[in-house]
Amino acid sequence: MLFKQGSPPYATEIAREQGEDVLYINAVGAPIVPSIAENPQIMARSIELLAENPQVSRIVFVQQRNYNYPAEQVFLLSEIARLYNFLTKTEELLSHKKLVLFGNISGTYEDLQYLLELLKSDPIACYMELKSHIKNLRAQLDEGKSTSRSSLINYIRTLERIFSLTESSTLIKNNLISLVDYRIGNRDLYQSIFRAEILPNFTFTRLASQMPKDAELIDQYSIEDEFESTVVTILKRKNDSKYFYHIMPTEYSLSEEHHHILNLARNVLSEHRPKAGELTDPERTRQVFFNIARDMVSELASNKKINITNRELNKLAKILVRHTIGFGLIEVLLSDNKLQDIVLNAPITQNPIFVRHEKYEECVTNIIPSFEDANSWAAKLRLQSARPLDEANPVLDTDLLFENSRARVAAIVEPLSPSGIAFAFRRHRDKPWTLPLFVQNKMLNSFAAGLLSFFIDGSRTLLVAGTRSAGKTSLLGSLLLEIMPKYRVIVVEDTLELPVDALRKIGYDILRMKVRSALVSGTTEVQASEGIRTSLRLGDSALIVGEVRSEEAKALYEAMRIGALANVVAGTIHGDSPYSVFDRVVNDLGVPVTSFKATDLIIVTNPIKTSDGLHSIKRVVQIAEIRKHWNNDPLEEKGFIDLMRYNVEKDELEPTPELINGDSEIIKSIAGSVKGWAGNWDAVFDNIILRGKIKEEIINASLKLNKPILLEAEFNAIANNAFHKISEQIIADSGIPLSDKVLPRFIDWLYEEAERF
């Protein structure tokens, strides 16, 4: 809430924001920082306004920064305000009728007037004064010094009533122990009770800077980039199952000079609108705005004669971009590579942001978003995605990309969300996942990685299944790296989640197609089914579908049947078992039973709960092949054959007897087209083991040389290419790429290349 220029000091406005009334008080031009704790006049004014507006649940003083007092603190003042109203209106303490009861006791009117004023500006002092005054008057009564005993008794009773009401207020009741050494006029106690959330006035999102009381420090780390450093503190509160994720972004701890520059710059920059064409290229738009912001900050600093370093200049420009065309503190959270999900529940202003941390899982943050910022983010999502978000289309599913952060975002509004707008951000890893990374994180073991690599080289059709947050898309992305870069890949997605740009940068021949989401209507985007059919007319390519959701399933199976035995066809789908995938594809999505047989493999990945029930770990739990002999129900007719199953006791995938004994039709089919493998199960199995050992050796080299980069996509693409070249050389020499000949050469190449990488 911004007041018009020239508004008088302490002018007020009340805004109804998502179920709560917020009192905005203009403190621009005031000679003091509007602190309820430090300034008795500010406290008195706040209580007066609450007495007039008892429905208010939050107070915001608007100055160079906004000082927000949250509901739990305002409640303490509201109780005092109600008491003040009761005493002055219901009890009418200063009325002539009341004063008659006190007879001719001198100073009664002045005493009561003083106590009522003190109640507003310093309730604790009022309580202590009442206590002291009653004690003295009782002494006078006992000593018989009063000329009017009945009047004195009435007066003492009135004061005792006020004392009792004051003592029963939460503010006094919760701090009785602290009042033992209290000195009237000292406001130190208020400092620990009333602490404003200080907001830069270019954002309405609130940040609780104070860490929760009685919380144990668990961890602390920094989110670093070229210009900024943001401290993250993880705490654990007693009796709270969630961890507390406390963050202090740069913009909330700026100097007054820098804050003043940002305020001036934002007013100008907010009027600069990106051109329509720029909206389709967010990365370019951000760079343009960053350059404009940087020049503007530099000019303002020069005009104001404020010295500013190059790093500070870039930092302020980045903050400006974040809070004008960007997504504010959401961007700060997304820059933390330890976070996986960011959730904003409705009503948006009454709930903190929740996050899912890779180590501490579900956490509550110290960030409370604002209605203004949430509406701004929704508008930007509509512009960037060219998709609607309104009553007729209450769901928007799209993606975000800025700097090194990628995220999938879902937004919902009324009527689907009756309490207003809500968001869910799914953060993707900055770099693509690789099979060695998954092995290191125990999502699967090296043998399973080797088996999946074998299937990709064998141009199989497969679906990666799992529940939400199971890692389906990440695993599919890692399998893309197992496709040789010389082959063309077409990716069809409604929300851009797969690491296409990263793969393109390391030399992959890859084309991305963006299609209409099944949840969206009324856009110019092509339907997913048409996108898949179009891919079949774009030349010989591997086909990857981001997620199978709706009618595009029929087109996908059409592609599987046409492309079978030529190229990889793969996608992700929701399901926790091979049969649940069959049930969804056939019964829910309408794919004919016979078409489902075009699926060669189903890889199931799911979160596994720990025995305490408080944690979960992501694991590949099943790799199953689909046999082709069944007619109606693959479960009843033994159409699903597990090749690997998860052993919960060992926390590991294990090969089944069918795989060990060579009873896999898919593997036999792959081997049947390779010279030296047809009918030679030992050689085939040796190659699967070899591929797993290759992944192990990459992990070992990464640890031994202290080079985590060896586990990333770029090196793995090079390593896969080297593996195939070495295998080709061995085949030329001896006919079969046996592991005892390939592995030593690969290890020599690995350490030689790793030293240079």
GROMACS .gro file of C-alpha atoms in nm, residues 335-614:
model
  280
  335SER     CA    1   1.893  -2.051  -0.665
  336ASP     CA    2   1.940  -2.290  -0.372
  337ASN     CA    3   2.037  -2.614  -0.546
  338LYS     CA    4   1.945  -2.810  -0.232
  339LEU     CA    5   1.574  -2.732  -0.275
  340GLN     CA    6   1.343  -2.952  -0.480
  341ASP     CA    7   0.995  -2.802  -0.433
  342ILE     CA    8   0.860  -2.462  -0.332
  343VAL     CA    9   0.493  -2.439  -0.232
  344LEU     CA   10   0.275  -2.132  -0.173
  345ASN     CA   11  -0.065  -2.220  -0.027
  346ALA     CA   12  -0.384  -2.015  -0.031
  347PRO     CA   13  -0.474  -1.782   0.127
  348ILE     CA   14  -0.135  -1.661   0.014
  349THR     CA   15  -0.084  -1.387   0.274
  350GLN     CA   16  -0.162  -1.607   0.572
  351ASN     CA   17   0.077  -1.894   0.509
  352PRO     CA   18   0.455  -1.911   0.502
  353ILE     CA   19   0.625  -2.059   0.198
  354PHE     CA   20   0.703  -2.429   0.237
  355VAL     CA   21   0.999  -2.598   0.069
  356ARG     CA   22   1.126  -2.949   0.021
  357HIS     CA   23   1.497  -2.980   0.095
  358GLU     CA   24   1.711  -3.263  -0.042
  359LYS     CA   25   1.849  -3.334   0.307
  360TYR     CA   26   1.589  -3.198   0.552
  361GLU     CA   27   1.280  -3.275   0.340
  362GLU     CA   28   0.969  -3.072   0.428
  363CYS     CA   29   1.058  -2.731   0.578
  364VAL     CA   30   0.867  -2.418   0.670
  365THR     CA   31   1.036  -2.090   0.575
  366ASN     CA   32   1.044  -1.742   0.725
  367ILE     CA   33   0.890  -1.597   0.407
  368ILE     CA   34   0.524  -1.493   0.389
  369PRO     CA   35   0.425  -1.388   0.036
  370SER     CA   36   0.196  -1.097  -0.038
  371PHE     CA   37  -0.118  -1.079  -0.248
  372GLU     CA   38   0.036  -0.804  -0.463
  373ASP     CA   39   0.347  -1.007  -0.542
  374ALA     CA   40   0.146  -1.323  -0.606
  375ASN     CA   41  -0.076  -1.142  -0.858
  376SER     CA   42   0.233  -0.999  -1.025
  377TRP     CA   43   0.388  -1.346  -1.056
  378ALA     CA   44   0.066  -1.485  -1.205
  379ALA     CA   45   0.058  -1.206  -1.465
  380LYS     CA   46   0.419  -1.279  -1.563
  381LEU     CA   47   0.347  -1.650  -1.596
  382ARG     CA   48   0.055  -1.572  -1.827
  383LEU     CA   49   0.273  -1.348  -2.044
  384GLN     CA   50   0.570  -1.584  -2.062
  385SER     CA   51   0.365  -1.898  -2.128
  386ALA     CA   52   0.096  -1.739  -2.348
  387ARG     CA   53  -0.150  -1.949  -2.150
  388PRO     CA   54  -0.462  -1.826  -1.966
  389LEU     CA   55  -0.515  -1.825  -1.590
  390ASP     CA   56  -0.866  -1.719  -1.497
  391GLU     CA   57  -1.201  -1.854  -1.379
  392ALA     CA   58  -1.256  -2.033  -1.709
  393ASN     CA   59  -0.901  -2.174  -1.702
  394PRO     CA   60  -0.811  -2.201  -1.331
  395VAL     CA   61  -0.489  -2.403  -1.388
  396LEU     CA   62  -0.167  -2.283  -1.548
  397ASP     CA   63   0.113  -2.534  -1.596
  398THR     CA   64   0.435  -2.391  -1.738
  399ASP     CA   65   0.808  -2.358  -1.685
  400LEU     CA   66   1.056  -2.096  -1.567
  401LEU     CA   67   1.414  -2.041  -1.673
  402PHE     CA   68   1.652  -1.776  -1.543
  403GLU     CA   69   2.029  -1.781  -1.510
  404ASN     CA   70   2.115  -2.134  -1.392
  405SER     CA   71   1.774  -2.221  -1.246
  406ARG     CA   72   1.498  -2.419  -1.415
  407ALA     CA   73   1.162  -2.492  -1.263
  408ARG     CA   74   0.822  -2.627  -1.350
  409VAL     CA   75   0.543  -2.417  -1.202
  410ALA     CA   76   0.174  -2.484  -1.152
  411ALA     CA   77  -0.060  -2.202  -1.052
  412ILE     CA   78  -0.427  -2.238  -0.957
  413VAL     CA   79  -0.695  -1.974  -0.894
  414GLU     CA   80  -1.066  -1.956  -0.813
  415PRO     CA   81  -1.291  -2.148  -0.842
  416LEU     CA   82  -1.052  -2.445  -0.821
  417SER     CA   83  -0.876  -2.277  -0.528
  418PRO     CA   84  -1.159  -2.107  -0.331
  419SER     CA   85  -0.912  -1.924  -0.104
  420GLY     CA   86  -0.733  -1.757  -0.395
  421ILE     CA   87  -0.417  -1.805  -0.594
  422ALA     CA   88  -0.164  -2.077  -0.503
  423PHE     CA   89   0.163  -2.194  -0.660
  424ALA     CA   90   0.386  -2.501  -0.670
  425PHE     CA   91   0.739  -2.473  -0.812
  426ARG     CA   92   0.931  -2.792  -0.895
  427ARG     CA   93   1.299  -2.705  -0.916
  428HIS     CA   94   1.507  -2.894  -1.167
  429ARG     CA   95   1.874  -2.962  -1.117
  430ASP     CA   96   2.091  -2.692  -1.275
  431LYS     CA   97   2.272  -2.959  -1.479
  432PRO     CA   98   2.124  -3.283  -1.616
  433TRP     CA   99   2.130  -3.590  -1.397
  434THR     CA  100   2.355  -3.871  -1.516
  435LEU     CA  101   2.354  -4.242  -1.440
  436PRO     CA  102   2.682  -4.213  -1.241
  437LEU     CA  103   2.519  -3.942  -1.028
  438PHE     CA  104   2.219  -4.166  -0.963
  439VAL     CA  105   2.451  -4.455  -0.872
  440GLN     CA  106   2.640  -4.230  -0.632
  441ASN     CA  107   2.309  -4.122  -0.475
  442LYS     CA  108   2.195  -4.487  -0.453
  443MET     CA  109   1.884  -4.435  -0.661
  444LEU     CA  110   2.006  -4.738  -0.853
  445ASN     CA  111   2.324  -4.949  -0.856
  446SER     CA  112   2.590  -4.976  -1.122
  447PHE     CA  113   2.454  -5.303  -1.263
  448ALA     CA  114   2.110  -5.142  -1.316
  449ALA     CA  115   2.282  -4.844  -1.480
  450GLY     CA  116   2.464  -5.083  -1.714
  451LEU     CA  117   2.139  -5.262  -1.797
  452LEU     CA  118   1.960  -4.935  -1.881
  453SER     CA  119   2.255  -4.825  -2.095
  454PHE     CA  120   2.234  -5.159  -2.280
  455PHE     CA  121   1.862  -5.107  -2.349
  456ILE     CA  122   1.914  -4.752  -2.481
  457ASP     CA  123   2.184  -4.873  -2.720
  458GLY     CA  124   1.944  -5.148  -2.819
  459SER     CA  125   1.683  -4.886  -2.932
  460ARG     CA  126   1.407  -5.013  -2.706
  461THR     CA  127   1.071  -4.852  -2.628
  462LEU     CA  128   1.028  -4.776  -2.261
  463LEU     CA  129   0.828  -4.584  -2.002
  464VAL     CA  130   0.964  -4.445  -1.677
  465ALA     CA  131   0.682  -4.474  -1.423
  466GLY     CA  132   0.645  -4.346  -1.071
  467THR     CA  133   0.449  -4.131  -0.833
  468ARG     CA  134   0.485  -3.756  -0.804
  469SER     CA  135   0.835  -3.647  -0.692
  470ALA     CA  136   0.971  -3.992  -0.770
  471GLY     CA  137   1.242  -3.865  -1.007
  472LYS     CA  138   1.083  -3.986  -1.334
  473THR     CA  139   1.184  -3.689  -1.546
  474SER     CA  140   1.533  -3.674  -1.397
  475LEU     CA  141   1.590  -4.043  -1.474
  476LEU     CA  142   1.459  -4.001  -1.827
  477GLY     CA  143   1.697  -3.707  -1.871
  478SER     CA  144   1.989  -3.923  -1.763
  479LEU     CA  145   1.889  -4.187  -2.019
  480LEU     CA  146   1.904  -3.923  -2.293
  481LEU     CA  147   2.278  -3.901  -2.225
  482GLU     CA  148   2.309  -4.272  -2.307
  483ILE     CA  149   2.192  -4.202  -2.663
  484MET     CA  150   2.493  -4.150  -2.884
  485PRO     CA  151   2.520  -3.780  -2.982
  486LYS     CA  152   2.541  -3.876  -3.350
  487TYR     CA  153   2.172  -3.978  -3.343
  488ARG     CA  154   1.899  -3.720  -3.374
  489VAL     CA  155   1.659  -3.677  -3.081
  490ILE     CA  156   1.314  -3.513  -3.084
  491VAL     CA  157   1.168  -3.415  -2.747
  492VAL     CA  158   0.795  -3.343  -2.712
  493GLU     CA  159   0.685  -3.167  -2.392
  494ASP     CA  160   0.397  -2.955  -2.270
  495THR     CA  161   0.612  -2.819  -1.987
  496LEU     CA  162   0.983  -2.780  -2.056
  497GLU     CA  163   1.148  -3.005  -1.798
  498LEU     CA  164   1.398  -3.222  -1.982
  499PRO     CA  165   1.753  -3.079  -2.008
  500VAL     CA  166   1.738  -3.010  -2.384
  501ASP     CA  167   1.940  -2.687  -2.376
  502ALA     CA  168   2.217  -2.847  -2.171
  503LEU     CA  169   2.237  -3.142  -2.411
  504ARG     CA  170   2.244  -2.911  -2.711
  505LYS     CA  171   2.539  -2.722  -2.561
  506ILE     CA  172   2.744  -3.042  -2.536
  507GLY     CA  173   2.685  -3.136  -2.898
  508TYR     CA  174   2.358  -3.329  -2.915
  509ASP     CA  175   2.148  -3.312  -3.231
  510ILE     CA  176   1.824  -3.241  -3.049
  511LEU     CA  177   1.496  -3.071  -3.137
  512ARG     CA  178   1.241  -2.962  -2.878
  513MET     CA  179   0.869  -2.933  -2.953
  514LYS     CA  180   0.638  -2.757  -2.708
  515VAL     CA  181   0.278  -2.871  -2.717
  516ARG     CA  182  -0.046  -2.786  -2.541
  517SER     CA  183  -0.095  -2.914  -2.189
  518ALA     CA  184  -0.384  -3.150  -2.128
  519LEU     CA  185  -0.497  -2.907  -1.856
  520VAL     CA  186  -0.510  -2.605  -2.089
  521SER     CA  187  -0.756  -2.497  -2.355
  522GLY     CA  188  -0.797  -2.190  -2.568
  523THR     CA  189  -0.432  -2.144  -2.668
  524THR     CA  190  -0.258  -2.145  -3.005
  525GLU     CA  191  -0.035  -2.435  -2.901
  526VAL     CA  192  -0.048  -2.760  -3.097
  527GLN     CA  193  -0.205  -3.060  -2.926
  528ALA     CA  194   0.039  -3.315  -2.785
  529SER     CA  195  -0.094  -3.593  -3.008
  530GLU     CA  196  -0.037  -3.380  -3.319
  531GLY     CA  197   0.312  -3.292  -3.198
  532ILE     CA  198   0.401  -3.660  -3.166
  533ARG     CA  199   0.264  -3.740  -3.512
  534THR     CA  200   0.454  -3.445  -3.655
  535SER     CA  201   0.777  -3.584  -3.508
  536LEU     CA  202   0.735  -3.892  -3.727
  537ARG     CA  203   0.751  -3.668  -4.035
  538LEU     CA  204   1.072  -3.494  -3.927
  539GLY     CA  205   1.311  -3.770  -4.019
  540ASP     CA  206   1.476  -4.063  -3.847
  541SER     CA  207   1.498  -3.971  -3.478
  542ALA     CA  208   1.472  -4.100  -3.124
  543LEU     CA  209   1.144  -3.977  -2.975
  544ILE     CA  210   1.120  -3.864  -2.612
  545VAL     CA  211   0.786  -3.758  -2.462
  546GLY     CA  212   0.813  -3.556  -2.141
  547GLU     CA  213   0.501  -3.700  -1.980
  548VAL     CA  214   0.215  -3.915  -2.108
  549ARG     CA  215  -0.098  -3.756  -1.964
  550SER     CA  216  -0.393  -3.776  -2.201
  551GLU     CA  217  -0.503  -3.854  -2.557
  552GLU     CA  218  -0.144  -3.820  -2.683
  553ALA     CA  219  -0.090  -4.173  -2.549
  554LYS     CA  220  -0.251  -4.312  -2.866
  555ALA     CA  221  -0.012  -4.112  -3.082
  556LEU     CA  222   0.282  -4.222  -2.870
  557TYR     CA  223   0.195  -4.589  -2.918
  558GLU     CA  224   0.153  -4.522  -3.287
  559ALA     CA  225   0.510  -4.389  -3.280
  560MET     CA  226   0.628  -4.688  -3.079
  561ARG     CA  227   0.484  -4.929  -3.332
  562ILE     CA  228   0.625  -4.739  -3.629
  563GLY     CA  229   0.961  -4.668  -3.469
  564ALA     CA  230   1.014  -5.003  -3.298
  565LEU     CA  231   1.355  -5.161  -3.360
  566ALA     CA  232   1.480  -4.839  -3.523
  567ASN     CA  233   1.522  -4.580  -3.248
  568VAL     CA  234   1.457  -4.525  -2.881
  569VAL     CA  235   1.102  -4.416  -2.797
  570ALA     CA  236   1.059  -4.320  -2.432
  571GLY     CA  237   0.846  -4.117  -2.198
  572THR     CA  238   0.732  -4.079  -1.838
  573ILE     CA  239   0.396  -4.171  -1.690
  574HIS     CA  240   0.234  -4.178  -1.348
  575GLY     CA  241   0.208  -4.527  -1.201
  576ASP     CA  242   0.363  -4.731  -0.921
  577SER     CA  243   0.387  -5.068  -1.097
  578PRO     CA  244   0.387  -5.212  -1.449
  579TYR     CA  245   0.023  -5.314  -1.413
  580SER     CA  246  -0.082  -4.966  -1.297
  581VAL     CA  247   0.085  -4.830  -1.612
  582PHE     CA  248  -0.108  -5.083  -1.823
  583ASP     CA  249  -0.430  -4.989  -1.644
  584ARG     CA  250  -0.373  -4.618  -1.701
  585VAL     CA  251  -0.267  -4.649  -2.064
  586VAL     CA  252  -0.540  -4.893  -2.169
  587ASN     CA  253  -0.835  -4.814  -1.943
  588ASP     CA  254  -0.783  -4.444  -1.871
  589LEU     CA  255  -0.617  -4.320  -2.191
  590GLY     CA  256  -0.789  -4.551  -2.439
  591VAL     CA  257  -0.488  -4.721  -2.600
  592PRO     CA  258  -0.584  -5.063  -2.747
  593VAL     CA  259  -0.455  -5.363  -2.554
  594THR     CA  260  -0.259  -5.489  -2.853
  595SER     CA  261  -0.089  -5.149  -2.894
  596PHE     CA  262   0.035  -5.157  -2.536
  597LYS     CA  263   0.256  -5.451  -2.637
  598ALA     CA  264   0.471  -5.200  -2.826
  599THR     CA  265   0.616  -5.112  -2.484
  600ASP     CA  266   0.933  -5.312  -2.427
  601LEU     CA  267   1.024  -5.197  -2.075
  602ILE     CA  268   0.878  -5.023  -1.773
  603ILE     CA  269   1.114  -4.871  -1.518
  604VAL     CA  270   0.944  -4.791  -1.188
  605THR     CA  271   1.092  -4.533  -0.953
  606ASN     CA  272   0.927  -4.443  -0.624
  607PRO     CA  273   1.002  -4.276  -0.290
  608ILE     CA  274   1.073  -4.536  -0.017
  609LYS     CA  275   0.967  -4.447   0.338
  610THR     CA  276   1.217  -4.500   0.618
  611SER     CA  277   1.112  -4.707   0.920
  612ASP     CA  278   1.057  -4.396   1.135
  613GLY     CA  279   0.804  -4.270   0.883
  614LEU     CA  280   0.965  -3.925   0.879
   0.00000   0.00000   0.00000
